[in-house]
Amino acid sequence: MKYTIVGDWYEVPDLASPFAVVVDGADYEEAKTNAAVAVLEAFPHRAGEGGEMPETLWGGDHGAYVVAAFHGDLGTHAVDTANFELIA
C-alpha cells in the first residue's frame, strides 16, 4: 500500500526543508521506516556519523517528526498546496 508521509525537522540549522515522502509499506510502521531511508538519502548531510539513522530519524535528537500521514500517493497535492520537498 502507498502512503504519503509529511514531515519536518526538529532543528533546522542547515535550512533543510519540510518534506513529503511517498513510499510503499505493508502497514504504516513499515512505510514510516521506508520513509526514513528515503529522507536520509535525500538529505545525506543529516545522516552518517554523528547524524541520524533510519532507526532514529523519527524522534531523534536532530531528527524529524511526522506532521501528517495519508493512505495513497498525495505527494503532488502536498507539493502544490505547501512548500514541501517531494521525495518519491
Short mmCIF file of N, CA, C and O in Angstrom, two decimals:
data_model
loop_
_atom_site.label_atom_id
_atom_site.label_comp_id
_atom_site.label_asym_id
_atom_site.label_seq_id
_atom_site.Cartn_x
_atom_site.Cartn_y
_atom_site.Cartn_z
N MET A 1 0.84 -1.17 0.00
CA MET A 1 0.00 0.00 0.00
C MET A 1 0.90 1.25 0.00
O MET A 1 1.93 1.27 0.64
N LYS A 2 0.49 2.24 -0.72
CA LYS A 2 1.23 3.51 -0.76
C LYS A 2 0.79 4.42 0.39
O LYS A 2 -0.38 4.44 0.75
N TYR A 3 1.76 5.13 0.93
CA TYR A 3 1.50 6.13 1.96
C TYR A 3 2.21 7.42 1.58
O TYR A 3 3.28 7.38 0.96
N THR A 4 1.64 8.53 1.96
CA THR A 4 2.31 9.82 1.85
C THR A 4 2.54 10.30 3.28
O THR A 4 1.59 10.43 4.06
N ILE A 5 3.81 10.51 3.61
CA ILE A 5 4.17 10.97 4.95
C ILE A 5 4.77 12.36 4.82
O ILE A 5 5.73 12.56 4.07
N VAL A 6 4.19 13.30 5.51
CA VAL A 6 4.67 14.68 5.52
C VAL A 6 5.45 14.88 6.81
O VAL A 6 4.97 14.54 7.89
N GLY A 7 6.67 15.40 6.69
CA GLY A 7 7.49 15.57 7.87
C GLY A 7 8.22 16.90 7.89
O GLY A 7 8.28 17.62 6.88
N ASP A 8 8.74 17.22 9.05
CA ASP A 8 9.55 18.42 9.23
C ASP A 8 10.61 18.11 10.27
O ASP A 8 10.54 17.11 10.97
N TRP A 9 11.58 18.97 10.37
CA TRP A 9 12.74 18.77 11.24
C TRP A 9 12.53 19.43 12.60
O TRP A 9 11.93 20.48 12.69
N TYR A 10 13.08 18.80 13.65
CA TYR A 10 13.06 19.42 14.98
C TYR A 10 13.93 20.66 14.99
O TYR A 10 13.56 21.67 15.56
N GLU A 11 15.10 20.58 14.40
CA GLU A 11 16.02 21.70 14.32
C GLU A 11 16.41 21.89 12.86
O GLU A 11 16.57 20.92 12.13
N VAL A 12 16.60 23.13 12.45
CA VAL A 12 16.93 23.39 11.05
C VAL A 12 18.12 24.34 10.93
O VAL A 12 18.03 25.40 10.34
N PRO A 13 19.28 23.94 11.46
CA PRO A 13 20.44 24.82 11.33
C PRO A 13 20.97 24.88 9.89
O PRO A 13 21.67 25.81 9.52
N ASP A 14 20.61 23.89 9.08
CA ASP A 14 21.11 23.81 7.72
C ASP A 14 20.04 24.19 6.69
O ASP A 14 20.22 23.98 5.50
N LEU A 15 18.93 24.71 7.14
CA LEU A 15 17.82 25.14 6.28
C LEU A 15 17.21 24.01 5.47
O LEU A 15 16.69 24.23 4.39
N ALA A 16 17.29 22.78 5.98
CA ALA A 16 16.62 21.66 5.31
C ALA A 16 15.12 21.91 5.31
O ALA A 16 14.55 22.36 6.29
N SER A 17 14.49 21.64 4.19
CA SER A 17 13.09 21.97 4.04
C SER A 17 12.18 20.86 4.57
O SER A 17 12.59 19.71 4.67
N PRO A 18 10.94 21.21 4.89
CA PRO A 18 9.95 20.18 5.19
C PRO A 18 9.82 19.27 3.97
O PRO A 18 10.21 19.65 2.87
N PHE A 19 9.27 18.10 4.15
CA PHE A 19 9.25 17.14 3.06
C PHE A 19 7.97 16.33 3.06
O PHE A 19 7.30 16.19 4.08
N ALA A 20 7.64 15.80 1.89
CA ALA A 20 6.56 14.84 1.71
C ALA A 20 7.18 13.63 1.03
O ALA A 20 7.86 13.76 0.01
N VAL A 21 6.98 12.46 1.61
CA VAL A 21 7.57 11.23 1.09
C VAL A 21 6.45 10.29 0.68
O VAL A 21 5.53 10.05 1.46
N VAL A 22 6.54 9.77 -0.53
CA VAL A 22 5.59 8.76 -1.00
C VAL A 22 6.32 7.43 -1.00
O VAL A 22 7.34 7.27 -1.68
N VAL A 23 5.84 6.49 -0.17
CA VAL A 23 6.52 5.20 -0.02
C VAL A 23 5.50 4.08 0.01
O VAL A 23 4.32 4.28 0.28
N ASP A 24 6.01 2.88 -0.23
CA ASP A 24 5.21 1.66 -0.09
C ASP A 24 5.47 1.05 1.27
O ASP A 24 6.55 1.20 1.84
N GLY A 25 4.48 0.36 1.78
CA GLY A 25 4.63 -0.38 3.02
C GLY A 25 3.42 -1.25 3.25
O GLY A 25 2.31 -0.90 2.85
N ALA A 26 3.65 -2.39 3.89
CA ALA A 26 2.54 -3.29 4.20
C ALA A 26 1.59 -2.64 5.20
O ALA A 26 0.39 -2.89 5.20
N ASP A 27 2.15 -1.78 6.07
CA ASP A 27 1.36 -1.03 7.04
C ASP A 27 2.07 0.29 7.30
O ASP A 27 3.13 0.57 6.74
N TYR A 28 1.48 1.09 8.16
CA TYR A 28 2.03 2.43 8.43
C TYR A 28 3.43 2.36 8.99
O TYR A 28 4.31 3.14 8.60
N GLU A 29 3.69 1.45 9.92
CA GLU A 29 5.02 1.37 10.54
C GLU A 29 6.10 1.03 9.52
O GLU A 29 7.19 1.59 9.54
N GLU A 30 5.80 0.11 8.61
CA GLU A 30 6.78 -0.24 7.56
C GLU A 30 6.98 0.94 6.62
O GLU A 30 8.10 1.24 6.21
N ALA A 31 5.90 1.63 6.29
CA ALA A 31 6.01 2.81 5.42
C ALA A 31 6.85 3.89 6.09
O ALA A 31 7.66 4.55 5.45
N LYS A 32 6.68 4.08 7.38
CA LYS A 32 7.45 5.08 8.12
C LYS A 32 8.94 4.74 8.12
O LYS A 32 9.78 5.61 7.95
N THR A 33 9.27 3.46 8.26
CA THR A 33 10.66 3.01 8.19
C THR A 33 11.23 3.25 6.79
O THR A 33 12.34 3.77 6.63
N ASN A 34 10.45 2.92 5.76
CA ASN A 34 10.90 3.14 4.39
C ASN A 34 11.05 4.63 4.10
O ASN A 34 11.95 5.05 3.37
N ALA A 35 10.18 5.43 4.68
CA ALA A 35 10.27 6.88 4.50
C ALA A 35 11.54 7.42 5.13
O ALA A 35 12.20 8.30 4.56
N ALA A 36 11.93 6.90 6.28
CA ALA A 36 13.16 7.36 6.94
C ALA A 36 14.37 7.12 6.05
O ALA A 36 15.24 7.99 5.91
N VAL A 37 14.43 5.97 5.41
CA VAL A 37 15.53 5.67 4.49
C VAL A 37 15.55 6.66 3.34
O VAL A 37 16.58 7.23 2.99
N ALA A 38 14.38 6.92 2.75
CA ALA A 38 14.29 7.85 1.62
C ALA A 38 14.66 9.27 2.03
O ALA A 38 15.35 9.98 1.29
N VAL A 39 14.22 9.70 3.20
CA VAL A 39 14.53 11.05 3.67
C VAL A 39 16.04 11.21 3.87
O VAL A 39 16.62 12.22 3.46
N LEU A 40 16.68 10.24 4.47
CA LEU A 40 18.12 10.35 4.70
C LEU A 40 18.93 10.26 3.40
O LEU A 40 20.01 10.83 3.31
N GLU A 41 18.39 9.58 2.40
CA GLU A 41 19.03 9.59 1.08
C GLU A 41 18.89 10.96 0.43
O GLU A 41 19.79 11.43 -0.25
N ALA A 42 17.75 11.60 0.62
CA ALA A 42 17.51 12.92 0.03
C ALA A 42 18.24 14.04 0.79
O ALA A 42 18.56 15.07 0.21
N PHE A 43 18.49 13.83 2.06
CA PHE A 43 19.20 14.80 2.90
C PHE A 43 20.41 14.11 3.52
O PHE A 43 20.45 13.88 4.74
N PRO A 44 21.42 13.75 2.72
CA PRO A 44 22.54 12.96 3.25
C PRO A 44 23.33 13.67 4.34
O PRO A 44 23.96 13.02 5.17
N HIS A 45 23.29 14.99 4.36
CA HIS A 45 24.02 15.71 5.41
C HIS A 45 23.38 15.52 6.78
O HIS A 45 23.99 15.82 7.80
N ARG A 46 22.18 14.98 6.83
CA ARG A 46 21.51 14.68 8.10
C ARG A 46 21.84 13.27 8.60
O ARG A 46 21.49 12.91 9.71
N ALA A 47 22.49 12.47 7.76
CA ALA A 47 22.79 11.08 8.10
C ALA A 47 24.28 10.91 8.39
O ALA A 47 25.04 11.87 8.38
N GLY A 48 24.66 9.67 8.62
CA GLY A 48 26.07 9.36 8.78
C GLY A 48 26.56 9.50 10.21
O GLY A 48 25.77 9.58 11.15
N GLU A 49 27.86 9.52 10.34
CA GLU A 49 28.48 9.57 11.65
C GLU A 49 28.05 10.82 12.42
O GLU A 49 28.18 11.94 11.95
N GLY A 50 27.51 10.60 13.58
CA GLY A 50 27.03 11.71 14.39
C GLY A 50 25.66 12.22 13.98
O GLY A 50 25.11 13.12 14.60
N GLY A 51 25.12 11.67 12.91
CA GLY A 51 23.80 12.11 12.42
C GLY A 51 22.74 11.08 12.71
O GLY A 51 22.91 10.19 13.54
N GLU A 52 21.66 11.19 12.00
CA GLU A 52 20.54 10.28 12.19
C GLU A 52 20.70 9.02 11.35
O GLU A 52 21.38 9.02 10.33
N MET A 53 20.04 7.96 11.79
CA MET A 53 19.94 6.71 11.07
C MET A 53 18.45 6.45 10.88
O MET A 53 17.63 7.07 11.56
N PRO A 54 18.09 5.54 9.96
CA PRO A 54 16.66 5.27 9.78
C PRO A 54 15.94 4.91 11.09
O PRO A 54 14.80 5.29 11.29
N GLU A 55 16.64 4.23 11.99
CA GLU A 55 16.04 3.83 13.25
C GLU A 55 15.83 5.00 14.20
O GLU A 55 15.03 4.91 15.14
N THR A 56 16.57 6.09 14.01
CA THR A 56 16.49 7.21 14.95
C THR A 56 15.91 8.48 14.34
O THR A 56 15.74 9.47 15.05
N LEU A 57 15.64 8.47 13.04
CA LEU A 57 15.19 9.70 12.38
C LEU A 57 13.94 10.27 13.02
O LEU A 57 13.87 11.44 13.35
N TRP A 58 12.93 9.43 13.20
CA TRP A 58 11.66 9.91 13.77
C TRP A 58 11.83 10.03 15.28
O TRP A 58 11.85 9.06 16.00
N GLY A 59 12.01 11.24 15.74
CA GLY A 59 12.14 11.47 17.17
C GLY A 59 13.56 11.54 17.66
O GLY A 59 13.79 11.67 18.85
N GLY A 60 14.53 11.47 16.76
CA GLY A 60 15.93 11.57 17.16
C GLY A 60 16.26 12.98 17.63
O GLY A 60 15.47 13.92 17.48
N ASP A 61 17.42 13.14 18.22
CA ASP A 61 17.83 14.43 18.76
C ASP A 61 17.75 15.55 17.74
O ASP A 61 17.36 16.66 18.05
N HIS A 62 18.16 15.27 16.52
CA HIS A 62 18.14 16.27 15.47
C HIS A 62 17.34 15.77 14.28
O HIS A 62 17.53 16.20 13.16
N GLY A 63 16.44 14.85 14.56
CA GLY A 63 15.69 14.20 13.51
C GLY A 63 14.44 14.95 13.09
O GLY A 63 14.36 16.17 13.18
N ALA A 64 13.49 14.19 12.65
CA ALA A 64 12.27 14.74 12.08
C ALA A 64 11.06 14.21 12.84
O ALA A 64 11.16 13.27 13.61
N TYR A 65 9.94 14.83 12.57
CA TYR A 65 8.68 14.35 13.13
C TYR A 65 7.64 14.29 12.01
O TYR A 65 7.73 15.00 11.01
N VAL A 66 6.67 13.42 12.19
CA VAL A 66 5.60 13.25 11.21
C VAL A 66 4.56 14.33 11.46
O VAL A 66 4.00 14.43 12.54
N VAL A 67 4.33 15.15 10.45
CA VAL A 67 3.30 16.18 10.52
C VAL A 67 1.94 15.56 10.20
O VAL A 67 0.95 15.82 10.86
N ALA A 68 1.92 14.72 9.16
CA ALA A 68 0.69 14.05 8.73
C ALA A 68 1.06 12.81 7.93
O ALA A 68 2.14 12.74 7.35
N ALA A 69 0.16 11.85 7.90
CA ALA A 69 0.34 10.65 7.10
C ALA A 69 -0.99 10.29 6.46
O ALA A 69 -2.04 10.41 7.09
N PHE A 70 -0.92 9.88 5.19
CA PHE A 70 -2.13 9.59 4.43
C PHE A 70 -1.96 8.28 3.67
O PHE A 70 -0.86 7.95 3.24
N HIS A 71 -3.07 7.58 3.48
CA HIS A 71 -3.08 6.42 2.58
C HIS A 71 -3.06 6.96 1.16
O HIS A 71 -3.74 7.94 0.85
N GLY A 72 -2.26 6.34 0.29
CA GLY A 72 -2.23 6.72 -1.11
C GLY A 72 -1.14 7.72 -1.41
O GLY A 72 -0.41 8.18 -0.53
N ASP A 73 -1.00 8.02 -2.68
CA ASP A 73 0.02 8.95 -3.18
C ASP A 73 -0.59 10.34 -3.29
O ASP A 73 -1.24 10.68 -4.27
N LEU A 74 -0.37 11.15 -2.27
CA LEU A 74 -0.85 12.53 -2.27
C LEU A 74 0.30 13.51 -2.40
O LEU A 74 0.15 14.70 -2.10
N GLY A 75 1.46 13.03 -2.83
CA GLY A 75 2.64 13.87 -2.91
C GLY A 75 2.47 15.09 -3.79
O GLY A 75 2.86 16.19 -3.40
N THR A 76 1.89 14.93 -4.94
CA THR A 76 1.71 16.06 -5.84
C THR A 76 0.81 17.10 -5.20
O THR A 76 1.07 18.29 -5.27
N HIS A 77 -0.24 16.66 -4.54
CA HIS A 77 -1.14 17.59 -3.88
C HIS A 77 -0.43 18.33 -2.74
O HIS A 77 -0.59 19.53 -2.58
N ALA A 78 0.39 17.63 -1.98
CA ALA A 78 1.11 18.25 -0.87
C ALA A 78 2.07 19.31 -1.39
O ALA A 78 2.20 20.39 -0.81
N VAL A 79 2.74 19.02 -2.48
CA VAL A 79 3.69 19.98 -3.05
C VAL A 79 2.96 21.17 -3.64
O VAL A 79 3.40 22.31 -3.53
N ASP A 80 1.79 20.93 -4.25
CA ASP A 80 1.02 22.02 -4.84
C ASP A 80 0.48 22.99 -3.80
O ASP A 80 0.36 24.18 -4.06
N THR A 81 0.14 22.49 -2.62
CA THR A 81 -0.53 23.34 -1.64
C THR A 81 0.38 23.87 -0.55
O THR A 81 -0.05 24.67 0.26
N ALA A 82 1.61 23.42 -0.51
CA ALA A 82 2.52 23.87 0.55
C ALA A 82 3.95 23.85 0.02
O ALA A 82 4.19 23.49 -1.12
N ASN A 83 4.86 24.21 0.86
CA ASN A 83 6.25 24.26 0.47
C ASN A 83 7.00 23.06 1.02
O ASN A 83 7.74 23.16 1.98
N PHE A 84 6.77 21.88 0.41
CA PHE A 84 7.43 20.66 0.81
C PHE A 84 8.35 20.19 -0.30
O PHE A 84 8.04 20.37 -1.47
N GLU A 85 9.45 19.57 0.07
CA GLU A 85 10.28 18.91 -0.91
C GLU A 85 9.71 17.51 -1.10
O GLU A 85 9.58 16.75 -0.12
N LEU A 86 9.34 17.15 -2.31
CA LEU A 86 8.74 15.84 -2.59
C LEU A 86 9.84 14.82 -2.78
O LEU A 86 10.73 14.99 -3.62
N ILE A 87 9.76 13.77 -2.00
CA ILE A 87 10.69 12.64 -2.10
C ILE A 87 9.84 11.44 -2.49
O ILE A 87 9.00 11.01 -1.72
N ALA A 88 10.03 10.96 -3.70
CA ALA A 88 9.19 9.85 -4.16
C ALA A 88 10.03 8.70 -4.62
O ALA A 88 11.16 8.83 -4.95
#
